[in-house]
mmCIF file of C-alpha atoms in Angstrom:
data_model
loop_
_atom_site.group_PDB
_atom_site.id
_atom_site.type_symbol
_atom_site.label_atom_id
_atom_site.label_comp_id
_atom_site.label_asym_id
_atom_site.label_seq_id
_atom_site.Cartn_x
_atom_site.Cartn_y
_atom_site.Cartn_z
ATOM 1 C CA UNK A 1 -99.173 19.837 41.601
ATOM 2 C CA UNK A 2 -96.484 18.812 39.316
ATOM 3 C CA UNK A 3 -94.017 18.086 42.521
ATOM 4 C CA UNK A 4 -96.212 15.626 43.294
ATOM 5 C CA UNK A 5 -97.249 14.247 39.991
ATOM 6 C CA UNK A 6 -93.560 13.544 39.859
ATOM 7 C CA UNK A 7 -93.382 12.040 43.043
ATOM 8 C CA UNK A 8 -96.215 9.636 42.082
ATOM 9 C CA UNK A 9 -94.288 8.552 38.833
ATOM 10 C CA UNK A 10 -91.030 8.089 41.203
ATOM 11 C CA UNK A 11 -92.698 6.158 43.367
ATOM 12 C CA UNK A 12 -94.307 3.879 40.716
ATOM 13 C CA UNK A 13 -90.883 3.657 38.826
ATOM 14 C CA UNK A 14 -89.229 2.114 42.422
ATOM 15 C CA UNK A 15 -92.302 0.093 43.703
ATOM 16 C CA UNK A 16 -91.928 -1.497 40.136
ATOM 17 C CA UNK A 17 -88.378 -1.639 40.417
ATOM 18 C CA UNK A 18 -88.645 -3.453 43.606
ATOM 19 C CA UNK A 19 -91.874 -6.063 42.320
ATOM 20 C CA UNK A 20 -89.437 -7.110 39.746
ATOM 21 C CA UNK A 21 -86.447 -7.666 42.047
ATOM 22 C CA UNK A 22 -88.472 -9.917 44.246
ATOM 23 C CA UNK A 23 -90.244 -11.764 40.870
ATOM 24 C CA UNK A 24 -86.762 -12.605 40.297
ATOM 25 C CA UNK A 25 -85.286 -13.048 43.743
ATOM 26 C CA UNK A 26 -87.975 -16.016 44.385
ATOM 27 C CA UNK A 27 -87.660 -17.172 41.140
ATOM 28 C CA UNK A 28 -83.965 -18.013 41.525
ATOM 29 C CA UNK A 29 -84.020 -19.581 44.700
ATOM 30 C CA UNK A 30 -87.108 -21.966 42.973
ATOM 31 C CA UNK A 31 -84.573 -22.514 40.310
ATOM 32 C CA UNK A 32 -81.494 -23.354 42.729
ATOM 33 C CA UNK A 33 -84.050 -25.895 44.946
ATOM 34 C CA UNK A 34 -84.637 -27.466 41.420
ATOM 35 C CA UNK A 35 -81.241 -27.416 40.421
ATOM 36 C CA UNK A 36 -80.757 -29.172 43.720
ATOM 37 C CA UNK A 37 -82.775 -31.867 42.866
ATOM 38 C CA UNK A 38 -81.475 -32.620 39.503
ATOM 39 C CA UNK A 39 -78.055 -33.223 41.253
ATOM 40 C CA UNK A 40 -79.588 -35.372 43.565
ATOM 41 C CA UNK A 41 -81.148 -37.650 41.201
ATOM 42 C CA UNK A 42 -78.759 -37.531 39.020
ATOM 43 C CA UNK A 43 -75.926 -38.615 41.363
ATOM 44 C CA UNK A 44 -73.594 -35.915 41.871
ATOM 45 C CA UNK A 45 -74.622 -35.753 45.406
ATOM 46 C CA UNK A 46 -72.998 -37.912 48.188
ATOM 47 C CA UNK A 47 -72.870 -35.730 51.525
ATOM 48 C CA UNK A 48 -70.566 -36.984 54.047
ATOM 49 C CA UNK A 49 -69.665 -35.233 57.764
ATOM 50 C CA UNK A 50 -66.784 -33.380 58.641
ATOM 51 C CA UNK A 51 -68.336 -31.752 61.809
ATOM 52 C CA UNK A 52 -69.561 -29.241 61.639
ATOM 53 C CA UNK A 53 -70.348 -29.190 57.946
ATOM 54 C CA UNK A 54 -70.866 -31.574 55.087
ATOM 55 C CA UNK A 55 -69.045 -31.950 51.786
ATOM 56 C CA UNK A 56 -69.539 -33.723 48.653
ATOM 57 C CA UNK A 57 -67.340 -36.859 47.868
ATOM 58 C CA UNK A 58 -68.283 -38.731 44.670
ATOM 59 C CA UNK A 59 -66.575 -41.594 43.844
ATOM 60 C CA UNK A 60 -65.350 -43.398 40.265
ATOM 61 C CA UNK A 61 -63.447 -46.280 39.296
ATOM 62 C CA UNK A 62 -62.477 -49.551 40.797
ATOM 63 C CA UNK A 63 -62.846 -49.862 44.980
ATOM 64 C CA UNK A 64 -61.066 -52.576 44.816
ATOM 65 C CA UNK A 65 -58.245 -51.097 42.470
ATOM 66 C CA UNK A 66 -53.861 -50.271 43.118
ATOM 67 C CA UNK A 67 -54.691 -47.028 44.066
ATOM 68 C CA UNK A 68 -56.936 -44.379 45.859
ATOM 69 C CA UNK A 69 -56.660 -41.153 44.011
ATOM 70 C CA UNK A 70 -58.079 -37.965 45.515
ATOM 71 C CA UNK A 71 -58.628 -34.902 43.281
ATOM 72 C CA UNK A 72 -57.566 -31.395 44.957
ATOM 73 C CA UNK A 73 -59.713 -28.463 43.019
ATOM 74 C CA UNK A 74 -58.582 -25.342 42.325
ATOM 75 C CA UNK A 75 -59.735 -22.247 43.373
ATOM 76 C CA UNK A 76 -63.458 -21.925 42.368
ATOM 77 C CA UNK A 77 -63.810 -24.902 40.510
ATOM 78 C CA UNK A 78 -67.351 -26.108 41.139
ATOM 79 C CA UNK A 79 -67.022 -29.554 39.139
ATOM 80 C CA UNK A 80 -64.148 -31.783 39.130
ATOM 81 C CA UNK A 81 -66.514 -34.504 39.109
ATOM 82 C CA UNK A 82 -67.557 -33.851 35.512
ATOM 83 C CA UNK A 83 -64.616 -31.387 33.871
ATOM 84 C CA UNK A 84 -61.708 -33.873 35.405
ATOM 85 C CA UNK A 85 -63.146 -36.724 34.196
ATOM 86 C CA UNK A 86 -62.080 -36.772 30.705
ATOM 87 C CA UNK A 87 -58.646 -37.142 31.934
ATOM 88 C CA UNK A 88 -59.699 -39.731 35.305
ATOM 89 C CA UNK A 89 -61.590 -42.295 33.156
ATOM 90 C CA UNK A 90 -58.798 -43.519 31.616
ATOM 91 C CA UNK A 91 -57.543 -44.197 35.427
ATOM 92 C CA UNK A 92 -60.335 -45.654 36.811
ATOM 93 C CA UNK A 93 -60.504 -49.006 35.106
ATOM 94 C CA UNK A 94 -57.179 -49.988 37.737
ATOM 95 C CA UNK A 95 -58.351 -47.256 40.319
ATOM 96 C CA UNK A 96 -60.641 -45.343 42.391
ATOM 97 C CA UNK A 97 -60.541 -42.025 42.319
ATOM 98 C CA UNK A 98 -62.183 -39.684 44.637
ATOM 99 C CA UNK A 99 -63.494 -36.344 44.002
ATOM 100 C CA UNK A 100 -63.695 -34.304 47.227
ATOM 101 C CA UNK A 101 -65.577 -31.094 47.073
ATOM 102 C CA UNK A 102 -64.229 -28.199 49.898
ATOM 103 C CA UNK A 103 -66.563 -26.432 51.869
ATOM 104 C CA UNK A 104 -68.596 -24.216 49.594
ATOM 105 C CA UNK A 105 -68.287 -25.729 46.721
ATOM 106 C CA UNK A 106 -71.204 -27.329 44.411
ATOM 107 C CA UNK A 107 -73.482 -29.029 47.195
ATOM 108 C CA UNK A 108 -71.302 -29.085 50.414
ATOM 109 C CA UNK A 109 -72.251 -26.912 52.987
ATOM 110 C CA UNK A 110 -71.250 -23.461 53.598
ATOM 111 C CA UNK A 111 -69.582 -22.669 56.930
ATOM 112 C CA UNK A 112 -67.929 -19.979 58.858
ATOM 113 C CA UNK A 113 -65.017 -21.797 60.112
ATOM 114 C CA UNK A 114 -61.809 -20.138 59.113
ATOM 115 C CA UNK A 115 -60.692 -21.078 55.724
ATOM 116 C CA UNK A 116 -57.622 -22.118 57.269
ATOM 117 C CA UNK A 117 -54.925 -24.726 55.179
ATOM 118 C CA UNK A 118 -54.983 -26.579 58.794
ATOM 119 C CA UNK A 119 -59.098 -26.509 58.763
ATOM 120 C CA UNK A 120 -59.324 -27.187 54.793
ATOM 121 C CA UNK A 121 -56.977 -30.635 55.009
ATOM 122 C CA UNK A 122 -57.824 -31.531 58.047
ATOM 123 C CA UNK A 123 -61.919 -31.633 55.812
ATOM 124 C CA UNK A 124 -59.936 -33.745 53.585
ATOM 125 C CA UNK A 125 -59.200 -36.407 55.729
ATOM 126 C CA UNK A 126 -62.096 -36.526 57.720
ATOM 127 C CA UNK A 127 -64.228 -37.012 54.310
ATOM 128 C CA UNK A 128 -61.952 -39.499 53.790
ATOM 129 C CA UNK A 129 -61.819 -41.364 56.361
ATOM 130 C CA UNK A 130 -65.166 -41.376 57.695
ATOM 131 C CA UNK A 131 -66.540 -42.222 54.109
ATOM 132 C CA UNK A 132 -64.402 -45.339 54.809
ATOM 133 C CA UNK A 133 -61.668 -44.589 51.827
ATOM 134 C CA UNK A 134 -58.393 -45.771 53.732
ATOM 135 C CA UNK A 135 -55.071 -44.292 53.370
ATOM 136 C CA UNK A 136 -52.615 -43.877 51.743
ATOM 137 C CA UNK A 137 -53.767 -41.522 48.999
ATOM 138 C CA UNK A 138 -52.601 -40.237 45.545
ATOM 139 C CA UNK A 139 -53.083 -36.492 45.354
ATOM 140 C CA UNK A 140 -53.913 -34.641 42.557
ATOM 141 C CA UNK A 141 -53.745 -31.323 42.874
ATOM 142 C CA UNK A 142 -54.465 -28.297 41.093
ATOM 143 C CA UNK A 143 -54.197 -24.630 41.132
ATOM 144 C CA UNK A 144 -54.062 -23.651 44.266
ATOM 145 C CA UNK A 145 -54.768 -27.609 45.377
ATOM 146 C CA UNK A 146 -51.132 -27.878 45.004
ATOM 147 C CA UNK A 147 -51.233 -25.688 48.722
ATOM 148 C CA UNK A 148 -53.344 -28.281 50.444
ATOM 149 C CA UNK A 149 -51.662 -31.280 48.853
ATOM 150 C CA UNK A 150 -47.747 -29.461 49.542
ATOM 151 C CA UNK A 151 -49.384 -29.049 53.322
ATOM 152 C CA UNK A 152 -51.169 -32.615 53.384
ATOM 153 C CA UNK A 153 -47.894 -34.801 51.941
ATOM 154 C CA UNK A 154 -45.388 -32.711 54.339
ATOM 155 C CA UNK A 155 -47.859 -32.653 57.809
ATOM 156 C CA UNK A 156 -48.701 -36.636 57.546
ATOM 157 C CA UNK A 157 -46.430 -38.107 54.538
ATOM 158 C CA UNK A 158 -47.373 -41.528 56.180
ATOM 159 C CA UNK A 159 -51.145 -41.150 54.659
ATOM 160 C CA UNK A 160 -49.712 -40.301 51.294
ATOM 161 C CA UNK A 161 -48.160 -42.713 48.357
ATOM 162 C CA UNK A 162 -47.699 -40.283 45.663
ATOM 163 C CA UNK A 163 -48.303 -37.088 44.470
ATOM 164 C CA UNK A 164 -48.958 -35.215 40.868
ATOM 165 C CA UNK A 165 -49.124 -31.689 41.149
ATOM 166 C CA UNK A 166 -51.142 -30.522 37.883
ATOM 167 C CA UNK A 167 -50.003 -26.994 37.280
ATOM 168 C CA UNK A 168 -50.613 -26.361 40.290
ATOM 169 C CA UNK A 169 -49.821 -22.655 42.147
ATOM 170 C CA UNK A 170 -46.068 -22.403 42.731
ATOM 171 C CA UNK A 171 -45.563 -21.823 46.637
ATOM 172 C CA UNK A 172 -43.412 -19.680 47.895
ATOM 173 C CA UNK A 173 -43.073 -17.546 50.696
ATOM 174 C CA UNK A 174 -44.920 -13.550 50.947
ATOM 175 C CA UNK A 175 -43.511 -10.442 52.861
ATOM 176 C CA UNK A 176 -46.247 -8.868 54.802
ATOM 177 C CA UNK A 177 -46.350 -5.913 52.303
ATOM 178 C CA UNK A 178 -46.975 -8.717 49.402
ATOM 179 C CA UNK A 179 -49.678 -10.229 51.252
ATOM 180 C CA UNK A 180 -53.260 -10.388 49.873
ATOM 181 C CA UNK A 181 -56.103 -10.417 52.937
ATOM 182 C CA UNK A 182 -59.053 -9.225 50.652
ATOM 183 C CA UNK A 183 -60.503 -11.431 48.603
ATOM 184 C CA UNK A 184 -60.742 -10.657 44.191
ATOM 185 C CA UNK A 185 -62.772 -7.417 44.488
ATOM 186 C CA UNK A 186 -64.127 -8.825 40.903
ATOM 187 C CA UNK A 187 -65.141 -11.996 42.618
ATOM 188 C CA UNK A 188 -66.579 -10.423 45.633
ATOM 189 C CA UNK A 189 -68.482 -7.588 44.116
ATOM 190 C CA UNK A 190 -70.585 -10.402 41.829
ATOM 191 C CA UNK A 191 -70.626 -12.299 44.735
ATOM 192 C CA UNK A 192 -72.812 -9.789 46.530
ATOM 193 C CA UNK A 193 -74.494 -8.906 43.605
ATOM 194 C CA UNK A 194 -75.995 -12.032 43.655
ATOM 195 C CA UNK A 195 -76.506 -12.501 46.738
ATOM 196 C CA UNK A 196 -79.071 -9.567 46.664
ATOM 197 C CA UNK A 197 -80.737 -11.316 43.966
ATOM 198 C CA UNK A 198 -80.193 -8.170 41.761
ATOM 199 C CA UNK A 199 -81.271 -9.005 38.473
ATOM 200 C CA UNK A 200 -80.480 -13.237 38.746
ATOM 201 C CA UNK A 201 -77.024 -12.004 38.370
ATOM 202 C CA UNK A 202 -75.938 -15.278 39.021
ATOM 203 C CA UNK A 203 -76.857 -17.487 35.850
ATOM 204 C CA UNK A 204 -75.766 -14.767 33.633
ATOM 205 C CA UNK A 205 -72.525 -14.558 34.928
ATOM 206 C CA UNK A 206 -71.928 -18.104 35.201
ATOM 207 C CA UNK A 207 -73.171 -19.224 31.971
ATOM 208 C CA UNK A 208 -70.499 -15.866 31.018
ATOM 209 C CA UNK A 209 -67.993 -17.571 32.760
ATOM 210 C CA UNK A 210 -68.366 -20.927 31.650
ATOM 211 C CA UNK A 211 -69.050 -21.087 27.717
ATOM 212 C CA UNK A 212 -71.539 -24.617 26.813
ATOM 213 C CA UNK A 213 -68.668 -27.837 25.925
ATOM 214 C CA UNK A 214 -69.614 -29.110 23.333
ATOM 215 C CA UNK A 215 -68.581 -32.362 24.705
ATOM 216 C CA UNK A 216 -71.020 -32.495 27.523
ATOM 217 C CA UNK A 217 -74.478 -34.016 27.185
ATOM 218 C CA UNK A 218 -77.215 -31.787 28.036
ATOM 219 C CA UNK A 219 -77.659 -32.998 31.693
ATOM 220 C CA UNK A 220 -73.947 -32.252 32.062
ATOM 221 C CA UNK A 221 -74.123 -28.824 31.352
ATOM 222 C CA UNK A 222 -77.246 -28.211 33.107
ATOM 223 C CA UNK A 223 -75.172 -30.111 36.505
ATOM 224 C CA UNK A 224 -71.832 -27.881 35.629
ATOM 225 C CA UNK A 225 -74.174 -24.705 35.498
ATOM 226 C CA UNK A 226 -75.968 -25.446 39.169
ATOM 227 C CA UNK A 227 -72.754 -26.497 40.291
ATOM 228 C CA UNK A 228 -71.521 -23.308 39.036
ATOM 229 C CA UNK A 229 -73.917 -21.398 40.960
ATOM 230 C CA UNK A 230 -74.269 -23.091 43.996
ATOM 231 C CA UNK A 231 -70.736 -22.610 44.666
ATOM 232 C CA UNK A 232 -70.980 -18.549 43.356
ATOM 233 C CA UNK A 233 -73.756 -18.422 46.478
ATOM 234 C CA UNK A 234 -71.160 -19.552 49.167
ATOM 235 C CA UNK A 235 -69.651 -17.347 51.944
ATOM 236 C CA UNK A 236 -66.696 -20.349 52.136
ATOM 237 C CA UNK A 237 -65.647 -19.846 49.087
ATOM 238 C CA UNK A 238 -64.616 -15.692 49.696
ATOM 239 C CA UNK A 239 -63.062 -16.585 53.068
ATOM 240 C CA UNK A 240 -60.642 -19.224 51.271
ATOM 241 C CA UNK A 241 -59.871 -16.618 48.604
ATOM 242 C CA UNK A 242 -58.942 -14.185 51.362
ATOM 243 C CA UNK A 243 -56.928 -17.232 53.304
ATOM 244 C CA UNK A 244 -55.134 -17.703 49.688
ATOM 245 C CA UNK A 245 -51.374 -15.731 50.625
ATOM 246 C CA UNK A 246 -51.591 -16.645 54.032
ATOM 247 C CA UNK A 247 -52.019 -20.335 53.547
ATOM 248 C CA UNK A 248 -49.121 -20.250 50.943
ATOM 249 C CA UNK A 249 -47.174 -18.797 53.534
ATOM 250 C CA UNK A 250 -48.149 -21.089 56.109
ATOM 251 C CA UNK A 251 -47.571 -24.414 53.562
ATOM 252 C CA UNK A 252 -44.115 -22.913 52.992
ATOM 253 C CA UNK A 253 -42.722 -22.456 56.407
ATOM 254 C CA UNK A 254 -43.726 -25.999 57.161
ATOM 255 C CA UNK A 255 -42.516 -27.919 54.334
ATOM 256 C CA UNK A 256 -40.092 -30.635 55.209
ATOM 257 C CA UNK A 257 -38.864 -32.719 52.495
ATOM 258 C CA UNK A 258 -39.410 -35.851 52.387
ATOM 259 C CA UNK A 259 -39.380 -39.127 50.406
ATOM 260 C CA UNK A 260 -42.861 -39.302 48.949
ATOM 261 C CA UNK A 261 -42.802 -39.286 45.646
ATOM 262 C CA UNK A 262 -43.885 -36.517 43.563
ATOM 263 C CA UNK A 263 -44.410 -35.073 40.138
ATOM 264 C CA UNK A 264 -44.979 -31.818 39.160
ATOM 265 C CA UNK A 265 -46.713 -31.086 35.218
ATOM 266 C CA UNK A 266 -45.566 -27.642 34.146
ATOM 267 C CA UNK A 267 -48.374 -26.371 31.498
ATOM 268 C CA UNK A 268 -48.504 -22.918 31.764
ATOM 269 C CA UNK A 269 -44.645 -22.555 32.143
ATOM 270 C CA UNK A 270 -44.401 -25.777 30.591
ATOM 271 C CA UNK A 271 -42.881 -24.088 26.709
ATOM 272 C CA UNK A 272 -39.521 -24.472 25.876
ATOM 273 C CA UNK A 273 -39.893 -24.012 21.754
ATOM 274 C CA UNK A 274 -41.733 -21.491 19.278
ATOM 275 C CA UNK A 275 -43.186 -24.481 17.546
ATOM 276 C CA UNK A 276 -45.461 -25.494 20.683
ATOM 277 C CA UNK A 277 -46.452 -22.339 21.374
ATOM 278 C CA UNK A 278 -47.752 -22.007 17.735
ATOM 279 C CA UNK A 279 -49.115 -25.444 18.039
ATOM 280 C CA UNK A 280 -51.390 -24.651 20.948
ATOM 281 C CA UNK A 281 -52.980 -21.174 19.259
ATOM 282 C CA UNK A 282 -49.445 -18.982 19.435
ATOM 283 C CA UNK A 283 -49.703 -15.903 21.874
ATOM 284 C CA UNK A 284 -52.071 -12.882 21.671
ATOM 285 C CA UNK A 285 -49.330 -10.272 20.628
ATOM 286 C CA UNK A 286 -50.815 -6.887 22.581
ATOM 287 C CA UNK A 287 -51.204 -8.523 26.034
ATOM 288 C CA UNK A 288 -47.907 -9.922 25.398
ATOM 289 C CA UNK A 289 -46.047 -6.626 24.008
ATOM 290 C CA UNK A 290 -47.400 -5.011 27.227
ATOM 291 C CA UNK A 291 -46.110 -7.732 29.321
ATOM 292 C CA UNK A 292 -42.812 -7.510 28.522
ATOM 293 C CA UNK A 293 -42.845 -4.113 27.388
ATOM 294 C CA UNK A 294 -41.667 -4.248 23.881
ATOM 295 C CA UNK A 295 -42.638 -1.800 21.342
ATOM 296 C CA UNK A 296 -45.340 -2.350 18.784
ATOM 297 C CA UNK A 297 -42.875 -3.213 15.800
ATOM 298 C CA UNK A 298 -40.947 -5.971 17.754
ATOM 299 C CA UNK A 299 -41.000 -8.924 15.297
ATOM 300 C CA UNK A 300 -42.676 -12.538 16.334
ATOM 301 C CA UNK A 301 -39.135 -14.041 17.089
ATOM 302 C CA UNK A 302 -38.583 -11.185 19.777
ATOM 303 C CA UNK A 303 -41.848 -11.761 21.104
ATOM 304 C CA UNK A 304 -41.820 -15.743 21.170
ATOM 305 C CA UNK A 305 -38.330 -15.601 22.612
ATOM 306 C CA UNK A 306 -39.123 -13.535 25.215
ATOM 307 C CA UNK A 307 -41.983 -15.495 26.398
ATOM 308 C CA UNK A 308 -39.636 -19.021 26.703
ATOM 309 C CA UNK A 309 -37.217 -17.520 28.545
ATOM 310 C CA UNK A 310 -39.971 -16.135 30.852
ATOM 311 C CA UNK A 311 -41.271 -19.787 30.841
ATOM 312 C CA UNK A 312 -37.753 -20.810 31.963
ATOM 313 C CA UNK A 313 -37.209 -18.242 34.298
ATOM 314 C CA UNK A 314 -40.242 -19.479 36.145
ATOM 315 C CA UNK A 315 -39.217 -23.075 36.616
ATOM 316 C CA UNK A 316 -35.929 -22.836 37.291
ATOM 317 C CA UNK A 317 -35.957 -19.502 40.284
ATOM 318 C CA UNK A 318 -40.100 -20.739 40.851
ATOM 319 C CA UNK A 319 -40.495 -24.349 40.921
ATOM 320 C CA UNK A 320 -37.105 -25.499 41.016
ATOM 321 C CA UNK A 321 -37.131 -24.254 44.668
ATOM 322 C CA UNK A 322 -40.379 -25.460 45.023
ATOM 323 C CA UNK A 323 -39.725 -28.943 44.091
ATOM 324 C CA UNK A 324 -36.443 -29.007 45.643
ATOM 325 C CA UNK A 325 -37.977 -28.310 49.658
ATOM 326 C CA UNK A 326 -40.674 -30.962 48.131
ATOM 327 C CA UNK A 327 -38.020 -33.406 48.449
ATOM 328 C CA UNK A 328 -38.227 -36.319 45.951
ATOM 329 C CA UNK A 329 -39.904 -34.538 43.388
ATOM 330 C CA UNK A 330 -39.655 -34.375 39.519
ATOM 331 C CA UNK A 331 -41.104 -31.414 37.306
ATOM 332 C CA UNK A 332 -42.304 -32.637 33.551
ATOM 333 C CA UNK A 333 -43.304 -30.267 30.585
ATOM 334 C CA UNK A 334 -46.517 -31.175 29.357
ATOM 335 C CA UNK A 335 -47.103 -27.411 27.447
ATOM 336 C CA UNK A 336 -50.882 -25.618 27.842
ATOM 337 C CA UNK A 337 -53.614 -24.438 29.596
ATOM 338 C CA UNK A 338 -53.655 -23.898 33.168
ATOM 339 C CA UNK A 339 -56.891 -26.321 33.220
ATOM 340 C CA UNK A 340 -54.427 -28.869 31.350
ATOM 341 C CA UNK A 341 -56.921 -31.816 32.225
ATOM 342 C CA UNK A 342 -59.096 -29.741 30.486
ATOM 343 C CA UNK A 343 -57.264 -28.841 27.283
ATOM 344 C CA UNK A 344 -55.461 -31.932 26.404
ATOM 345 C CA UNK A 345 -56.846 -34.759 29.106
ATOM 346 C CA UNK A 346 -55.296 -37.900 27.114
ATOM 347 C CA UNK A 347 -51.627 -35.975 27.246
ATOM 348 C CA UNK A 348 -52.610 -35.394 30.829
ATOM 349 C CA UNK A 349 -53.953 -39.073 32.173
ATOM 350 C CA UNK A 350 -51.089 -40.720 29.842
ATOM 351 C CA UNK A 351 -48.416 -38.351 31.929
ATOM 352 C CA UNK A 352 -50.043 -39.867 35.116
ATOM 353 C CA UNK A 353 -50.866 -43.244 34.266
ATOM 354 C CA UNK A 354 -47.454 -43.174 33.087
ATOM 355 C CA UNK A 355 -45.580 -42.112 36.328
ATOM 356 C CA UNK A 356 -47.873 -44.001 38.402
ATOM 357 C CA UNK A 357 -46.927 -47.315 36.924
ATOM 358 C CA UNK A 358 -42.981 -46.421 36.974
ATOM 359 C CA UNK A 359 -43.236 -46.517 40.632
ATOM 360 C CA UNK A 360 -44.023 -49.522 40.712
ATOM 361 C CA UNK A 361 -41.808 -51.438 38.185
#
């Protein structure tokens, strides 16, 4: 009798489990269809053929202006169209500038075509082109855009007037032992998380993951949020993480330099003096004690000294190199964030706006 008094209380305990998992399974895919539709009305959703997919291009600024300029995300970043924009307005009086969003991300489709650099730029310029925005281009990359746009500028400079790399990942080339071919295990394990619909994992962890800005009207956040978690949902988005060292190493091997011009911003390495590091927040002393291994009592100056000659270290054996099989291409410190556009986007534009113009003086 009590065996199966306590398999009747099991049994309740998992049928109720389960009830609840599929109360809040169906509710989030009601609340992604609605989240859908905001976009829609709202604007941030322009679909245009590549194929055998769709992505998102939204466009800004002046058709008619000097210059097409096409935003390159980085990894994971589900809205350019809204978080780059503080930084692009102040371009788009005298240009257009394009926001293409890659396979996966926000409301383009997902697909199961390789995430290939070949496949992901070759996306590019279809959206491009068949969305009737003529070359030649401005890229702005970041993060790992810089890949695509390194790839783009090198394979078919002839479609390509400029480009400004924005912090973007430093290529170089892997040895098969250094080679990454599983995707973040912290990425992937949410990812599949969610995609069980355990718990409506999803808007938890993005609204985690991406703090309100206090700077964005309340339909903004609400569109960064399903933006957010449209892209978490997507298959496209894993296989391009997993692509990540081989597409580096492919972007590498090809790179010819040529005479495009091009400018790289260096935020992140971007230091060269204690008083900008203190002016953007200083450094957080324990991560930075155990990054260079120094002992707990090593004073500030130590600490701060070590980190600019890190900084240093990076740009001249990193993105000297870089630059230098680039061809024609100039590297600028504009100190930060990674997400510099995000962190100081008047700095940013007025560094772009600013090299822009000098090339054609």
């Amino acid at each position: 009798m009590r065996i199966k008094k306590a398999f009747k209380i099991v049994l309740i305990i998992v049928l109720s489990l389960l009830v609840l998992w599929l109360i809040v399974f169906i509710n989030s895919r009601i609340r992604m269809n609605k989240d859908r539709e905001f976009l829609t009305e709202n604007g941030y959703s322009h679909l245009v053929s590549v194929g055998d997919h769709s992505v998102n291009v939204l466009s800004y600024g002046n058709e008619k202006g000097h210059h097409r300029i096409v935003s390159i995300a980085g990894f994971g970043d589900p809205d350019p169209c809204l978080s780059w924009r503080r930084m692009t307005t102040a371009m788009e009086e005298e240009n257009q500038v394009i926001f293409v969003d890659r396979a996966g991300y926000g409301l383009s489709d997902n697909t199961s075509q390789e995430r290939t650099v070949e496949n992901i730029v070759a996306d590019y310029r279809s959206a491009l082109r068949n969305e009737g925005v003529e070359a030649p281009y401005i890229l702005l990359p970041h993060s790992i855009g810089g890949i695509y746009a390194s790839y783009w500028v090198s394979k078919y400079p002839e479609e390509i007037e400029a480009v400004v790399f924005m912090d973007t990942s430093e290529i170089r080339e892997y040895v098969p032992d250094q080679m990454r071919t599983e995707p973040d295990p912290a990425y992937l394990r949410a990812y599949q998380l969610d995609r069980m619909g355990a718990g409506g994992l999803g808007n938890l962890l993005v609204k985690k993951m991406l703090p309100e800005k206090v700077y964005y009207t309340p339909d903004e956040q609400r569109a960064e949020y399903a933006l957010a978690l449209l892209t978490f949902q997507n298959s496209a988005v894993i296989a391009e993480d997993t692509m990540m060292s081989r597409n580096m190493n492919e972007t590498w091997n090809m790179l010819v330099p040529n005479d495009v011009p091009k400018l790289y911003i260096s935020a992140e390495f971007g230091y060269n003096t204690k008083e900008e590091l203190i002016a953007d927040g200083g450094l957080d002393r324990e991560t930075y004690l155990k990054f260079f291994h120094l002992e707990q009592n090593a004073d500030n100056d130590t600490l701060y000294g070590r980190y600019l000659e890190f900084c240093k270290k990076m740009r001249d054996k990193t993105l000297s190199p870089y630059a230098e099989k680039l061809g024609n291409c100039e590297i600028v410190c504009l100190p930060g964030d990674h997400c510099i556009y995000d962190q100081k986007p008047d700095e940013c534009a007025k560094v772009i706006k600013d090299y822009i113009d000098k090339l054609y003086d």
